[in-house]
CSV table of C-alpha atoms in Angstrom, one decimal:
chain,number,residue,atom,x,y,z
A,902,MET,CA,19.4,73.1,32.7
A,903,LEU,CA,18.4,74.5,36.1
A,904,ILE,CA,15.2,75.7,34.7
A,905,SER,CA,14.3,72.4,33.2
A,906,ARG,CA,15.0,70.6,36.5
A,907,ILE,CA,12.7,73.1,38.4
A,908,THR,CA,10.0,72.5,35.7
A,909,PHE,CA,10.3,68.7,36.1
A,910,LEU,CA,10.1,68.9,39.9
A,911,THR,CA,7.2,71.2,39.8
A,912,ALA,CA,5.4,68.9,37.4
A,913,LEU,CA,6.2,65.9,39.7
A,914,LEU,CA,4.8,67.7,42.7
A,915,PHE,CA,1.7,68.7,40.8
A,916,VAL,CA,1.1,65.1,39.7
A,917,CYS,CA,1.6,63.8,43.3
A,918,GLY,CA,-0.7,66.4,44.7
A,919,GLU,CA,-3.4,65.5,42.2
A,920,THR,CA,-3.1,61.8,43.0
A,921,ALA,CA,-3.4,62.5,46.7
A,922,SER,CA,-6.5,64.6,46.5
A,923,ALA,CA,-8.3,62.4,43.9
A,924,ALA,CA,-9.1,59.5,46.2
A,925,PRO,CA,-10.9,56.9,44.2
A,926,ALA,CA,-14.7,56.6,44.8
A,927,ASP,CA,-15.8,53.7,46.9
A,928,GLU,CA,-17.4,50.9,44.9
A,929,TYR,CA,-20.2,48.9,46.3
A,930,VAL,CA,-22.3,46.0,44.9
A,931,TYR,CA,-26.0,45.5,45.7
A,932,ASP,CA,-26.5,43.1,48.6
A,933,ALA,CA,-29.5,41.1,47.6
A,934,VAL,CA,-29.9,39.5,51.1
A,935,HIS,CA,-30.4,42.8,52.9
A,936,SER,CA,-32.2,44.8,50.3
A,937,SER,CA,-35.6,44.9,48.7
A,938,VAL,CA,-37.4,46.6,45.9
A,939,SER,CA,-41.1,46.5,46.6
A,940,PHE,CA,-44.1,48.3,45.2
A,941,LYS,CA,-47.7,48.9,45.9
A,942,ALA,CA,-50.6,50.0,43.7
A,943,ARG,CA,-54.2,50.8,44.4
A,944,HIS,CA,-56.9,48.2,43.9
A,945,LEU,CA,-60.3,49.6,42.9
A,946,ASP,CA,-59.2,52.7,44.7
A,947,LEU,CA,-60.0,51.0,48.0
A,948,SER,CA,-56.8,49.4,49.3
A,949,TRP,CA,-53.2,48.7,48.2
A,950,ILE,CA,-51.8,45.6,46.6
A,951,HIS,CA,-48.2,44.9,47.6
A,952,GLY,CA,-45.5,43.2,45.6
A,953,ARG,CA,-41.8,42.9,45.3
A,954,PHE,CA,-39.1,42.0,42.8
A,955,ASN,CA,-36.9,39.1,44.0
A,956,GLU,CA,-34.0,39.4,41.6
A,957,VAL,CA,-32.2,42.7,41.7
A,958,ASP,CA,-28.6,43.7,40.9
A,959,GLY,CA,-26.8,46.9,41.2
A,960,ARG,CA,-23.6,48.9,41.7
A,961,PHE,CA,-22.9,52.2,43.5
A,962,SER,CA,-19.8,54.3,43.3
A,963,ILE,CA,-19.7,56.9,46.1
A,964,ASP,CA,-17.3,59.8,46.1
A,965,ARG,CA,-17.5,61.3,49.6
A,966,GLN,CA,-15.5,64.4,48.6
A,967,ASP,CA,-17.3,65.2,45.4
A,968,ALA,CA,-20.8,63.8,45.2
A,969,SER,CA,-21.1,64.6,41.5
A,970,LYS,CA,-18.6,61.9,40.8
A,971,SER,CA,-20.8,59.3,42.4
A,972,SER,CA,-23.0,56.9,40.4
A,973,PHE,CA,-25.8,54.5,41.0
A,974,GLN,CA,-27.1,51.6,38.9
A,975,LEU,CA,-29.9,49.3,39.6
A,976,THR,CA,-31.2,46.4,37.4
A,977,ILE,CA,-34.4,44.6,38.3
A,978,LYS,CA,-35.4,41.4,36.6
A,979,ALA,CA,-39.0,42.0,35.7
A,980,ASP,CA,-39.7,38.2,35.6
A,981,SER,CA,-39.1,38.1,39.4
A,982,VAL,CA,-42.2,40.0,40.3
A,983,ASP,CA,-43.9,38.5,43.4
A,984,THR,CA,-47.2,39.6,44.8
A,985,ALA,CA,-47.7,36.4,46.9
A,986,ASN,CA,-50.2,35.1,44.3
A,987,ALA,CA,-48.7,32.9,41.6
A,988,ALA,CA,-51.6,33.3,39.2
A,989,ARG,CA,-51.5,37.1,39.5
A,990,ASP,CA,-47.7,37.1,39.1
A,991,GLU,CA,-48.0,35.1,35.9
A,992,HIS,CA,-50.5,37.6,34.6
A,993,LEU,CA,-48.2,40.5,35.5
A,994,ARG,CA,-45.4,38.9,33.4
A,995,GLN,CA,-47.6,38.9,30.3
A,996,PRO,CA,-47.6,41.6,27.6
A,997,ASP,CA,-50.8,43.1,29.2
A,998,TYR,CA,-48.5,44.3,32.0
A,999,PHE,CA,-44.6,44.0,32.2
A,1000,ASP,CA,-44.2,42.0,29.0
A,1001,THR,CA,-41.1,40.3,30.4
A,1002,LYS,CA,-40.2,38.4,27.2
A,1003,GLN,CA,-39.9,41.7,25.4
A,1004,PHE,CA,-38.6,43.9,28.3
A,1005,PRO,CA,-36.8,41.5,30.6
A,1006,THR,CA,-35.3,44.2,32.9
A,1007,ILE,CA,-36.2,47.5,34.6
A,1008,GLU,CA,-33.2,49.7,35.0
A,1009,PHE,CA,-32.0,52.9,36.6
A,1010,ARG,CA,-28.8,54.6,35.6
A,1011,SER,CA,-27.8,57.8,37.3
A,1012,LYS,CA,-26.6,60.8,35.3
A,1013,LYS,CA,-26.3,63.5,37.9
A,1014,VAL,CA,-25.7,63.1,41.7
A,1015,LYS,CA,-26.0,66.0,44.2
A,1016,SER,CA,-25.3,65.8,47.9
A,1017,ILE,CA,-28.3,66.9,50.1
A,1018,GLU,CA,-28.8,66.8,53.8
A,1019,GLY,CA,-29.1,63.2,54.8
A,1020,GLY,CA,-28.3,61.7,51.4
A,1021,TYR,CA,-28.1,62.3,47.7
A,1022,GLU,CA,-30.4,63.7,45.1
A,1023,VAL,CA,-29.9,61.5,42.1
A,1024,THR,CA,-31.2,62.2,38.6
A,1025,GLY,CA,-31.0,59.5,36.0
A,1026,ASP,CA,-32.7,57.4,33.4
A,1027,PHE,CA,-35.3,55.0,34.5
A,1028,THR,CA,-36.2,52.4,31.9
A,1029,MET,CA,-39.3,50.3,32.2
A,1030,HIS,CA,-41.5,48.5,29.6
A,1031,GLY,CA,-39.1,49.8,26.9
A,1032,VAL,CA,-39.7,53.5,27.8
A,1033,THR,CA,-36.9,55.6,29.3
A,1034,ARG,CA,-37.7,58.7,31.3
A,1035,GLU,CA,-35.5,60.9,33.4
A,1036,ILE,CA,-36.5,60.9,37.0
A,1037,THR,CA,-35.0,62.4,40.2
A,1038,ILE,CA,-35.0,60.4,43.4
A,1039,ARG,CA,-33.9,61.3,46.9
A,1040,LEU,CA,-31.6,58.6,48.2
A,1041,MET,CA,-31.6,59.0,52.0
A,1042,GLY,CA,-28.8,57.4,54.0
A,1043,GLY,CA,-25.3,56.8,52.9
A,1044,ARG,CA,-23.8,56.1,56.3
A,1045,GLU,CA,-21.1,53.6,56.1
A,1046,ILE,CA,-20.2,50.9,58.7
A,1047,GLU,CA,-17.9,48.0,58.7
A,1048,SER,CA,-19.3,44.6,59.7
A,1049,ARG,CA,-17.2,41.4,59.6
A,1050,GLY,CA,-14.6,42.9,57.4
A,1051,VAL,CA,-17.2,44.1,54.9
A,1052,ARG,CA,-17.9,47.8,54.5
A,1053,ARG,CA,-21.6,48.4,54.1
A,1054,VAL,CA,-23.6,51.4,53.0
A,1055,GLY,CA,-27.4,51.7,53.0
A,1056,PHE,CA,-29.9,53.9,51.2
A,1057,SER,CA,-33.7,54.2,51.1
A,1058,THR,CA,-36.0,55.9,48.6
A,1059,GLU,CA,-39.5,56.0,47.5
A,1060,LEU,CA,-40.7,57.0,44.1
A,1061,ARG,CA,-44.1,57.4,42.4
A,1062,LEU,CA,-44.5,56.2,38.9
A,1063,LYS,CA,-47.4,56.3,36.5
A,1064,ARG,CA,-47.8,53.2,34.4
A,1065,SER,CA,-49.4,55.2,31.6
A,1066,ASP,CA,-46.1,57.2,31.4
A,1067,TYR,CA,-44.3,53.9,30.5
A,1068,LYS,CA,-46.9,52.9,27.9
A,1069,PHE,CA,-48.5,50.1,29.8
A,1070,ASP,CA,-51.7,48.8,28.1
A,1071,PRO,CA,-54.3,51.5,29.0
A,1072,SER,CA,-57.0,48.8,29.1
A,1073,ALA,CA,-55.1,47.1,32.0
A,1074,ILE,CA,-55.2,50.4,34.0
A,1075,GLY,CA,-58.5,50.4,35.7
A,1076,ALA,CA,-59.1,48.1,38.6
A,1077,ILE,CA,-55.4,48.5,39.4
A,1078,GLY,CA,-54.5,52.2,39.7
A,1079,ASP,CA,-52.3,54.0,37.2
A,1080,GLU,CA,-49.8,55.1,39.9
A,1081,ALA,CA,-47.5,52.7,41.6
A,1082,ILE,CA,-45.3,53.5,44.6
A,1083,VAL,CA,-41.9,51.9,44.4
A,1084,ILE,CA,-40.0,51.5,47.7
A,1085,ILE,CA,-36.2,50.8,47.4
A,1086,ASP,CA,-34.2,49.8,50.5
A,1087,CYS,CA,-30.8,48.7,49.6
A,1088,GLU,CA,-27.4,47.9,51.1
A,1089,GLY,CA,-24.2,48.0,49.2
A,1090,MET,CA,-21.2,45.9,50.1
A,1091,SER,CA,-17.5,46.7,49.6
A,1092,LYS,CA,-14.4,44.8,50.6
B,761,MET,CA,-61.2,40.1,32.6
B,762,PRO,CA,-61.9,40.8,28.9
B,763,ASP,CA,-65.0,42.9,28.0
B,764,LEU,CA,-67.0,40.2,26.1
B,765,TRP,CA,-69.3,42.8,24.6
B,766,LEU,CA,-66.4,44.9,23.3
B,767,LEU,CA,-64.9,41.8,21.7
B,768,THR,CA,-68.2,40.9,20.1
B,769,TYR,CA,-68.6,44.4,18.7
B,770,SER,CA,-65.1,44.3,17.4
B,771,PHE,CA,-65.7,41.0,15.6
B,772,ILE,CA,-69.0,42.2,14.1
B,773,ALA,CA,-67.5,45.5,13.1
B,774,ALA,CA,-64.6,43.8,11.3
B,775,ALA,CA,-67.0,41.4,9.6
B,776,VAL,CA,-69.4,44.1,8.4
B,777,CYS,CA,-66.7,46.5,7.3
B,778,ALA,CA,-64.8,43.7,5.4
B,779,ALA,CA,-68.0,42.5,3.7
B,780,VAL,CA,-69.1,46.0,2.8
B,781,GLY,CA,-65.6,47.1,1.8
B,782,CYS,CA,-65.2,44.0,-0.3
B,783,ILE,CA,-68.5,44.3,-2.2
B,784,ALA,CA,-68.1,48.0,-2.6
B,785,THR,CA,-64.7,47.8,-4.2
B,786,CYS,CA,-65.7,44.9,-6.4
B,787,LEU,CA,-68.8,46.5,-7.7
B,788,ARG,CA,-67.2,49.9,-8.2
B,789,GLY,CA,-66.3,49.3,-11.8
B,790,HIS,CA,-67.3,46.1,-13.4
B,791,SER,CA,-69.3,43.1,-12.6
B,792,PRO,CA,-67.1,40.8,-10.4
B,793,ASN,CA,-67.2,37.9,-12.8
B,794,ARG,CA,-65.7,40.2,-15.5
B,795,VAL,CA,-62.8,41.4,-13.3
B,796,ARG,CA,-59.5,39.7,-13.7
B,797,ALA,CA,-58.3,37.4,-10.8
B,798,SER,CA,-55.5,39.8,-9.9
B,799,GLY,CA,-58.0,42.7,-9.8
B,800,LEU,CA,-60.4,40.8,-7.6
B,801,HIS,CA,-57.5,39.8,-5.4
B,802,LEU,CA,-56.6,43.4,-4.6
B,803,GLN,CA,-60.3,44.4,-4.1
B,804,VAL,CA,-60.9,41.6,-1.6
B,805,LEU,CA,-57.6,42.6,0.1
B,806,CYS,CA,-58.9,46.1,0.5
B,807,GLY,CA,-62.1,44.8,2.2
B,808,PHE,CA,-60.0,42.5,4.4
B,809,VAL,CA,-57.7,45.3,5.6
B,810,VAL,CA,-60.7,47.7,6.1
B,811,GLY,CA,-62.3,45.0,8.3
B,812,ILE,CA,-59.2,44.5,10.4
B,813,VAL,CA,-58.6,48.2,10.9
B,814,ALA,CA,-62.3,48.7,12.0
B,815,GLY,CA,-62.2,45.8,14.4
B,816,LEU,CA,-58.9,47.0,16.0
B,817,ALA,CA,-60.3,50.5,16.2
B,818,VAL,CA,-63.4,49.3,18.1
B,819,GLN,CA,-61.0,47.7,20.7
B,820,GLY,CA,-58.9,50.9,20.8
B,821,VAL,CA,-55.8,49.0,19.7
B,822,VAL,CA,-53.3,51.5,18.3
B,823,PRO,CA,-49.9,50.0,17.6
B,824,ALA,CA,-46.9,52.1,18.8
B,825,VAL,CA,-44.8,53.8,16.2
B,826,PRO,CA,-42.0,52.8,16.0
B,827,PRO,CA,-43.2,49.4,17.1
B,828,VAL,CA,-41.9,48.1,20.4
B,829,THR,CA,-43.8,45.0,21.2
B,830,GLY,CA,-44.3,41.8,19.3
B,831,LEU,CA,-47.9,42.7,18.6
B,832,ASP,CA,-46.9,46.1,17.3
B,833,ARG,CA,-44.4,44.5,14.9
B,834,TRP,CA,-46.9,42.0,13.7
B,835,LEU,CA,-49.6,44.5,13.1
B,836,LEU,CA,-47.4,47.2,11.5
B,837,ILE,CA,-44.7,45.2,9.7
B,838,GLY,CA,-45.1,41.4,9.7
B,839,PHE,CA,-48.7,41.0,8.5
B,840,PRO,CA,-48.6,44.0,6.1
B,841,LEU,CA,-45.4,42.5,4.6
B,842,LEU,CA,-47.2,39.2,3.9
B,843,LEU,CA,-50.2,40.8,2.4
B,844,SER,CA,-48.1,43.2,0.3
B,845,ALA,CA,-46.0,40.2,-1.0
B,846,ASP,CA,-49.2,38.4,-1.8
B,847,ALA,CA,-50.8,41.4,-3.6
B,848,PHE,CA,-47.6,42.2,-5.5
B,849,GLY,CA,-47.3,38.6,-6.6
B,850,ALA,CA,-50.9,38.4,-7.7
B,851,ARG,CA,-50.7,41.6,-9.7
B,852,TRP,CA,-47.3,41.4,-11.4
B,853,LEU,CA,-45.8,37.9,-11.1
B,854,SER,CA,-46.4,34.4,-12.5
B,855,ILE,CA,-48.1,31.9,-10.2
B,856,PRO,CA,-44.8,30.0,-9.3
B,857,SER,CA,-43.0,33.3,-8.7
B,858,SER,CA,-45.8,34.7,-6.6
B,859,GLY,CA,-45.8,31.5,-4.5
B,860,LEU,CA,-42.0,31.9,-4.0
B,861,LEU,CA,-42.5,35.5,-3.0
B,862,ARG,CA,-45.1,34.5,-0.4
B,863,LEU,CA,-42.8,31.8,1.0
B,864,SER,CA,-40.0,34.3,1.3
B,865,ALA,CA,-42.2,36.8,3.0
B,866,ALA,CA,-43.3,34.1,5.4
B,867,ALA,CA,-39.7,33.3,6.3
B,868,VAL,CA,-38.9,37.0,6.9
B,869,ALA,CA,-41.9,37.4,9.2
B,870,ALA,CA,-40.3,35.2,11.9
B,871,PRO,CA,-37.5,37.5,12.9
B,872,ILE,CA,-39.8,40.5,12.7
B,873,ILE,CA,-42.1,39.0,15.4
B,874,LEU,CA,-39.2,38.0,17.7
B,875,TYR,CA,-37.0,41.1,17.2
B,876,GLY,CA,-35.7,42.7,20.3
B,877,SER,CA,-37.1,40.1,22.6
B,878,ILE,CA,-35.3,37.6,24.8
B,879,HIS,CA,-35.7,35.1,22.0
B,880,PHE,CA,-33.6,37.3,19.7
B,881,GLU,CA,-31.0,39.0,21.8
B,882,ALA,CA,-29.2,41.8,20.1
B,883,VAL,CA,-25.5,42.1,20.8
B,884,PRO,CA,-24.1,44.8,18.5
B,885,ALA,CA,-20.6,43.3,18.6
B,886,VAL,CA,-21.4,40.7,16.0
B,887,PRO,CA,-21.5,42.5,12.6
B,888,LEU,CA,-23.2,40.1,10.2
B,889,LEU,CA,-25.9,38.7,12.4
B,890,PRO,CA,-26.4,41.4,14.9
B,891,GLY,CA,-26.5,39.7,18.2
B,892,LEU,CA,-28.3,36.6,17.2
B,893,THR,CA,-27.4,33.9,19.6
B,894,ALA,CA,-27.3,30.3,18.5
B,895,GLY,CA,-30.6,29.7,20.2
B,896,GLY,CA,-32.1,32.8,18.7
B,897,LEU,CA,-30.9,31.7,15.2
B,898,PHE,CA,-32.4,28.3,15.7
B,899,THR,CA,-35.7,29.8,16.8
B,900,VAL,CA,-35.9,32.2,13.9
B,901,ILE,CA,-35.1,29.4,11.4
B,902,ALA,CA,-37.6,27.0,13.0
B,903,VAL,CA,-40.4,29.7,13.1
B,904,GLY,CA,-39.5,30.7,9.5
B,905,CYS,CA,-39.7,27.1,8.4
B,906,LEU,CA,-43.0,26.7,10.2
B,907,LEU,CA,-44.6,29.7,8.5
B,908,VAL,CA,-43.3,28.6,5.1
B,909,THR,CA,-44.7,25.1,5.6
B,910,MET,CA,-48.1,26.4,6.7
B,911,THR,CA,-48.2,28.7,3.7
B,912,ALA,CA,-47.0,26.0,1.3
B,913,LEU,CA,-49.5,23.4,2.7
B,914,ASN,CA,-52.4,25.7,2.3
B,915,ASP,CA,-51.4,26.8,-1.2
B,916,HIS,CA,-51.1,23.1,-2.1
B,917,SER,CA,-54.8,22.2,-1.4
B,918,ALA,CA,-56.7,25.5,-1.0
B,919,THR,CA,-58.9,24.6,-4.0
B,920,GLU,CA,-60.5,21.6,-2.3
B,921,HIS,CA,-63.7,22.6,-0.4
B,922,PRO,CA,-62.5,26.2,-0.1
B,923,LEU,CA,-65.6,27.4,1.8
B,924,LEU,CA,-65.4,24.6,4.3
B,925,ALA,CA,-61.6,25.0,4.7
B,926,ALA,CA,-62.0,28.8,5.1
B,927,ALA,CA,-64.7,28.3,7.7
B,928,PHE,CA,-62.4,26.0,9.7
B,929,VAL,CA,-59.5,28.4,9.5
B,930,VAL,CA,-61.8,31.2,10.9
B,931,LEU,CA,-62.9,28.8,13.7
B,932,THR,CA,-59.3,27.9,14.5
B,933,LEU,CA,-58.4,31.5,14.6
B,934,GLN,CA,-61.2,32.2,17.1
B,935,VAL,CA,-60.1,29.2,19.3
B,936,ALA,CA,-56.5,30.5,19.2
B,937,ALA,CA,-57.6,33.9,20.2
B,938,ALA,CA,-59.7,32.5,23.1
B,939,THR,CA,-56.8,30.2,24.2
B,940,VAL,CA,-54.3,33.1,24.3
B,941,MET,CA,-56.8,35.2,26.4
B,942,LEU,CA,-57.4,32.2,28.7
B,943,GLY,CA,-53.6,32.0,29.1
B,944,GLY,CA,-53.6,35.5,30.5
B,945,TRP,CA,-52.7,37.8,27.6
B,946,ILE,CA,-56.1,39.4,27.0
B,947,ARG,CA,-55.0,42.0,24.5
B,948,GLY,CA,-53.0,39.6,22.4
B,949,GLY,CA,-56.0,37.2,22.0
B,950,ALA,CA,-58.4,40.0,21.5
B,951,ALA,CA,-56.3,41.5,18.7
B,952,ALA,CA,-56.8,38.3,16.7
B,953,LEU,CA,-60.6,38.6,16.7
B,954,PRO,CA,-60.7,41.4,14.0
B,955,PHE,CA,-58.7,39.1,11.8
B,956,ALA,CA,-61.3,36.4,12.3
B,957,GLY,CA,-64.1,38.9,11.8
B,958,SER,CA,-62.6,40.2,8.6
B,959,CYS,CA,-62.2,36.7,7.2
B,960,THR,CA,-65.9,36.0,8.2
B,961,GLY,CA,-67.0,39.2,6.4
B,962,ILE,CA,-65.3,38.2,3.2
B,963,LEU,CA,-66.8,34.7,3.4
B,964,LEU,CA,-70.2,36.2,3.9
B,965,ALA,CA,-69.7,38.5,0.9
B,966,SER,CA,-68.2,35.7,-1.3
B,967,PRO,CA,-71.6,34.6,-2.8
B,968,GLY,CA,-72.0,38.1,-4.1
B,969,LEU,CA,-68.6,38.0,-5.7
B,970,ARG,CA,-69.5,34.8,-7.6
B,971,ASN,CA,-65.8,33.8,-7.5
B,972,PRO,CA,-64.2,31.0,-5.4
B,973,LEU,CA,-61.0,33.1,-5.2
B,974,ALA,CA,-62.4,34.9,-2.1
B,975,ALA,CA,-62.5,31.7,0.0
B,976,VAL,CA,-59.0,30.7,-1.2
B,977,LEU,CA,-57.7,34.1,-0.1
B,978,VAL,CA,-59.5,33.8,3.3
B,979,ILE,CA,-57.7,30.5,3.8
B,980,ARG,CA,-54.3,32.0,3.0
B,981,TRP,CA,-54.7,35.2,5.0
B,982,GLY,CA,-56.5,33.4,7.8
B,983,VAL,CA,-53.6,30.9,8.1
B,984,TRP,CA,-51.2,33.8,8.3
B,985,SER,CA,-53.3,35.5,10.9
B,986,LEU,CA,-53.4,32.2,12.9
B,987,CYS,CA,-49.6,31.8,12.6
B,988,GLY,CA,-49.3,35.4,14.0
B,989,VAL,CA,-51.5,34.9,17.0
B,990,VAL,CA,-50.0,31.4,17.8
B,991,LEU,CA,-46.4,32.6,17.5
B,992,LEU,CA,-47.1,35.7,19.6
B,993,GLY,CA,-49.1,33.7,22.1
B,994,HIS,CA,-46.3,31.2,22.4
B,995,PHE,CA,-43.3,33.5,22.4
B,996,PHE,CA,-44.8,36.3,24.5
B,997,GLY,CA,-47.8,34.8,26.2
B,998,ARG,CA,-48.4,31.4,27.8
B,999,LEU,CA,-49.4,29.3,24.8
B,1000,SER,CA,-47.6,26.0,25.3
B,1001,VAL,CA,-45.7,24.2,22.5
B,1002,LEU,CA,-48.4,21.5,22.4
B,1003,GLN,CA,-51.3,24.0,22.2
B,1004,SER,CA,-49.5,25.9,19.4
B,1005,LEU,CA,-48.8,22.8,17.4
B,1006,LEU,CA,-52.4,21.5,17.8
B,1007,LEU,CA,-53.8,24.9,16.7
B,1008,LEU,CA,-51.6,25.0,13.6
B,1009,ALA,CA,-52.4,21.3,12.9
B,1010,ALA,CA,-56.1,22.1,13.1
B,1011,ALA,CA,-55.7,24.7,10.4
B,1012,VAL,CA,-54.0,22.3,8.0
B,1013,THR,CA,-55.9,19.1,8.5
B,1014,GLY,CA,-57.2,19.4,4.9
B,1015,PRO,CA,-53.8,19.6,3.3
B,1016,LEU,CA,-52.4,17.0,5.7
B,1017,LEU,CA,-55.2,14.6,4.7
B,1018,THR,CA,-54.7,15.3,1.0
B,1019,LEU,CA,-51.0,14.6,1.0
B,1020,PRO,CA,-51.0,10.8,1.7
B,1021,THR,CA,-54.6,9.8,0.9
B,1022,ARG,CA,-55.5,11.2,-2.5
B,1023,ARG,CA,-57.4,7.9,-3.1
B,1024,ILE,CA,-60.0,8.6,-0.5
B,1025,ALA,CA,-63.1,10.1,-2.0
B,1026,VAL,CA,-63.4,13.9,-1.6
B,1027,ARG,CA,-66.6,13.8,0.5
B,1028,PHE,CA,-65.0,11.4,3.0
B,1029,ARG,CA,-62.0,13.6,3.2
B,1030,ALA,CA,-64.3,16.5,4.1
B,1031,THR,CA,-66.0,14.4,6.9
B,1032,ILE,CA,-62.7,13.2,8.3
B,1033,ARG,CA,-61.4,16.8,8.2
B,1034,CYS,CA,-64.4,18.1,10.1
B,1035,ILE,CA,-64.1,15.5,12.8
B,1036,LEU,CA,-60.3,15.8,13.1
B,1037,THR,CA,-60.3,19.7,13.2
B,1038,LEU,CA,-63.0,19.8,15.8
B,1039,LEU,CA,-61.2,17.2,17.9
B,1040,LEU,CA,-57.9,19.1,17.7
B,1041,LEU,CA,-59.7,22.3,18.7
B,1042,ALA,CA,-61.4,20.6,21.6
B,1043,LEU,CA,-58.1,19.2,22.8
B,1044,VAL,CA,-56.8,22.8,22.9
B,1045,LEU,CA,-59.8,24.7,24.3
B,1046,ILE,CA,-61.1,22.4,27.0
B,1047,PRO,CA,-57.8,22.0,28.9
B,1048,ALA,CA,-57.2,25.8,28.5
B,1049,ILE,CA,-60.6,26.5,30.1
B,1050,LEU,CA,-59.9,24.1,33.0
B,1051,GLN,CA,-56.5,25.5,33.6
B,1052,PHE,CA,-57.9,29.0,33.5
B,1053,LEU,CA,-60.5,28.1,36.1
B,1054,ALA,CA,-57.9,26.4,38.3
B,1055,ARG,CA,-55.6,29.5,38.1
B,1056,MET,CA,-58.5,31.9,38.8
B,1057,LYS,CA,-59.6,30.1,41.9
B,1058,PRO,CA,-57.0,31.7,44.3
B,1059,LEU,CA,-57.7,35.1,42.8
B,1060,LEU,CA,-61.4,34.7,43.6
B,1061,SER,CA,-60.7,33.6,47.1
B,1062,GLU,CA,-62.8,36.3,48.6
B,1063,TRP,CA,-65.9,34.4,47.7
B,1064,SER,CA,-64.8,31.2,49.3
B,1065,ALA,CA,-63.9,33.2,52.4
B,1066,TRP,CA,-67.5,34.0,53.0
B,1067,THR,CA,-68.3,30.3,53.5
B,1068,LYS,CA,-65.6,30.1,56.2
B,1069,LEU,CA,-66.9,32.9,58.3
B,1070,PRO,CA,-68.3,31.8,61.6
B,1071,GLY,CA,-72.1,31.8,61.5
B,1072,SER,CA,-72.3,32.0,57.7
């Protein structure tokens, strides 16, 4: 009887201890007002054309104790491409480029997160134009502040992608360079 | 901007290869007028396919395997399915049964083109119709009906002025290709040109075949090619509903005229058909060119900037 009580108490203490140490990860949603996903690509190898995606959604889950339990997701609506020229934007939506009717979104889903100095190294699946490739990005930032009752966290990263890796039409790679630099600056909000 | 020389080479390559392939396969065994219609059908089909492959090869179009885009699915599944159904029916089935098989294949081609796109959203939760939304189902049925109607209309009156009808189908196909390109999808429009070239090649070879079947087949395959480029241009490019309907109507002016006005003399019907087809094509092409020029103006702004420089 005594042994069974000791066993029960030990189990209870163990469960309580586990609950106390496993604090749930902080959940954030992408703040579209204070974030941007922009890109630039070479034109005739002379200068850069800049553009951005106006409709982006995302979620982050950040575990401050154990970075490997964190996760990052970002979904970009390809139709929202904006290069400050309506005719060019319309062309970019067509199958010669993003083919937004067939591939409406560009997505990133993290698979592995590692803490590094000043941020996180995130490995995940990046899907664009129907092709999924594993990429690793360095998300710099992660400092959290509270503003008007809302907790905010911010990250920045820059990645280089080759359009040919994502099976873009090779004949559309010429005047506009193959490589595009994507710049992501985002804030996450949490209550 | 499309490479006009490349497009021209692609068209010519398709025409030459189709004509040579057609004549070579027809003359391999017997004289063409001694070959059974089903045999000739398959031989002309060989030439047609050779022409398309050659034209696409000149452009460097290689569909992805497995197909991922609408164009890939059309080139690898949709169009071969239609041609296979046609060939199978001609070889092994009676005329009514082969017609039914063609119509069935036309109905199936619609979901193949739209599969996986925003028009046909896949939600695995629905077991019987995987993810087809009500809108998607409506689109698939509407497009299927359209393809079936186009096939049936052309089957109905393909024997009247077959050469003229075939020439108009080829012209309509070229206008459709140009309109899709002017709308901004260069590769989509360009991919239609080998189909037009191949049809032209068979028409050029048809006197050598001494059989009107070749022109009838060009009408059928040309209309399917046209349906493909119009549907792709509408659902994935910027071809409007009006442009799409005008293009499809231009291809079936003959059958449409035949249906209610059988009493009009055949030669008058041909004249009316010519005028009506050219009018419909002009209604598509001229506004498309004007819209293209208007859209390109801001992109070519560097030229106008010169005139605004002080002292220029």
